[in-house]
Amino acid sequence: MTKINHTIVVRKRCTYVDSKGNRCTKETTVTHPYCPQHTQKVLGLKVAKSTVPFAGLGLFTLKPIKKGDIALFYEGEKLTVKEYNKRYEKEGFGEYGMTLGARHVIDARKTSSGLGRYVCDYTGSGQKANVKYYDNKGKIEITAKRNIEAGEELMVSYGKEMRTAMGFQHINVEEKKRLKKEKKALKKSKKEKKLKK
Ligand SMILES: [Zn+2]
């Protein structure tokens, strides 16, 4: 009888191929394209314990990143919200989903290049976010908000909605502008009410 293995495969081989065509023999987790050594060499990024208390693992840059430059992409499978919810119905929300507008979600959990999911929220770090998500026609860019020095941990602001709902919640620029406008209008109306009294 064949033995059925129910264990989820969490290791795979590093995809790095050197100039002679030899593939790296080291192992990596399923979410990393490269072993730790080649993640550093090729991408200039390192996954290590986050400086944010209780955040688990974080993502650090080994090279300086200029303000406005793309640090990395948040990659994953593009699913509709319906597909995504169906996938994680039983276990609740997937930890590594990021909503893209109202209808799509990027699921970084099962892909080989989901390093973006290690970027922690800045809350509790005592510092400000140094990268932000930028939705470029459905491709999420993780862009530097300021000049970032080599060795710094990349930190983002997940946004209020994410903290209450799921792993990552992406609020697009238009939505942010609208919220800001609403807040301003509310403040104004409150001020006017006060004056009338
Ligand atoms: Zn390798």
mmCIF file with all atom_site columns, C-alpha atoms in Angstrom, residues 15 18 27 34 38 43 52 55 62 64 89 93 98 116 120 122 135 137 148 152 159-160 166 176 195:
data_model
loop_
_atom_site.group_PDB
_atom_site.id
_atom_site.type_symbol
_atom_site.label_atom_id
_atom_site.label_alt_id
_atom_site.label_comp_id
_atom_site.label_asym_id
_atom_site.label_entity_id
_atom_site.label_seq_id
_atom_site.pdbx_PDB_ins_code
_atom_site.Cartn_x
_atom_site.Cartn_y
_atom_site.Cartn_z
_atom_site.occupancy
_atom_site.B_iso_or_equiv
_atom_site.pdbx_formal_charge
_atom_site.auth_seq_id
_atom_site.auth_comp_id
_atom_site.auth_asym_id
_atom_site.auth_atom_id
_atom_site.pdbx_PDB_model_num
ATOM 1  C CA . THR A 1 15  ? 16.011  28.719 -7.448  1.00 0.00 ? 15  THR A CA 1
ATOM 2  C CA . ASP A 1 18  ? 25.058  30.573 -10.964 1.00 0.00 ? 18  ASP A CA 1
ATOM 3  C CA . GLU A 1 27  ? 16.646  24.552 0.703   1.00 0.00 ? 27  GLU A CA 1
ATOM 4  C CA . TYR A 1 34  ? 15.925  31.725 -2.721  1.00 0.00 ? 34  TYR A CA 1
ATOM 5  C CA . HIS A 1 38  ? 20.769  34.086 -2.206  1.00 0.00 ? 38  HIS A CA 1
ATOM 6  C CA . LEU A 1 43  ? 17.436  40.750 -3.724  1.00 0.00 ? 43  LEU A CA 1
ATOM 7  C CA . VAL A 1 52  ? 8.657   45.636 16.220  1.00 0.00 ? 52  VAL A CA 1
ATOM 8  C CA . ALA A 1 55  ? 5.668   41.113 15.272  1.00 0.00 ? 55  ALA A CA 1
ATOM 9  C CA . LEU A 1 62  ? 20.872  45.220 3.058   1.00 0.00 ? 62  LEU A CA 1
ATOM 10 C CA . PRO A 1 64  ? 20.188  51.656 0.687   1.00 0.00 ? 64  PRO A CA 1
ATOM 11 C CA . GLU A 1 89  ? -13.706 29.848 4.496   1.00 0.00 ? 89  GLU A CA 1
ATOM 12 C CA . PHE A 1 93  ? -9.287  34.983 6.685   1.00 0.00 ? 93  PHE A CA 1
ATOM 13 C CA . MET A 1 98  ? -4.207  42.049 0.433   1.00 0.00 ? 98  MET A CA 1
ATOM 14 C CA . GLY A 1 116 ? 6.470   41.300 0.774   1.00 0.00 ? 116 GLY A CA 1
ATOM 15 C CA . CYS A 1 120 ? 5.641   44.575 9.309   1.00 0.00 ? 120 CYS A CA 1
ATOM 16 C CA . TYR A 1 122 ? 5.200   50.131 12.175  1.00 0.00 ? 122 TYR A CA 1
ATOM 17 C CA . ASP A 1 135 ? -1.159  49.800 -6.475  1.00 0.00 ? 135 ASP A CA 1
ATOM 18 C CA . LYS A 1 137 ? -2.569  48.570 -12.198 1.00 0.00 ? 137 LYS A CA 1
ATOM 19 C CA . ILE A 1 148 ? 16.287  54.096 3.656   1.00 0.00 ? 148 ILE A CA 1
ATOM 20 C CA . GLU A 1 152 ? 16.980  49.131 8.220   1.00 0.00 ? 152 GLU A CA 1
ATOM 21 C CA . GLY A 1 159 ? -4.160  51.031 7.697   1.00 0.00 ? 159 GLY A CA 1
ATOM 22 C CA . LYS A 1 160 ? -7.024  50.955 10.118  1.00 0.00 ? 160 LYS A CA 1
ATOM 23 C CA . MET A 1 166 ? -7.434  40.606 8.023   1.00 0.00 ? 166 MET A CA 1
ATOM 24 C CA . LYS A 1 176 ? -7.559  57.966 1.199   1.00 0.00 ? 176 LYS A CA 1
ATOM 25 C CA . LEU A 1 195 ? -19.868 79.295 16.380  1.00 0.00 ? 195 LEU A CA 1
#
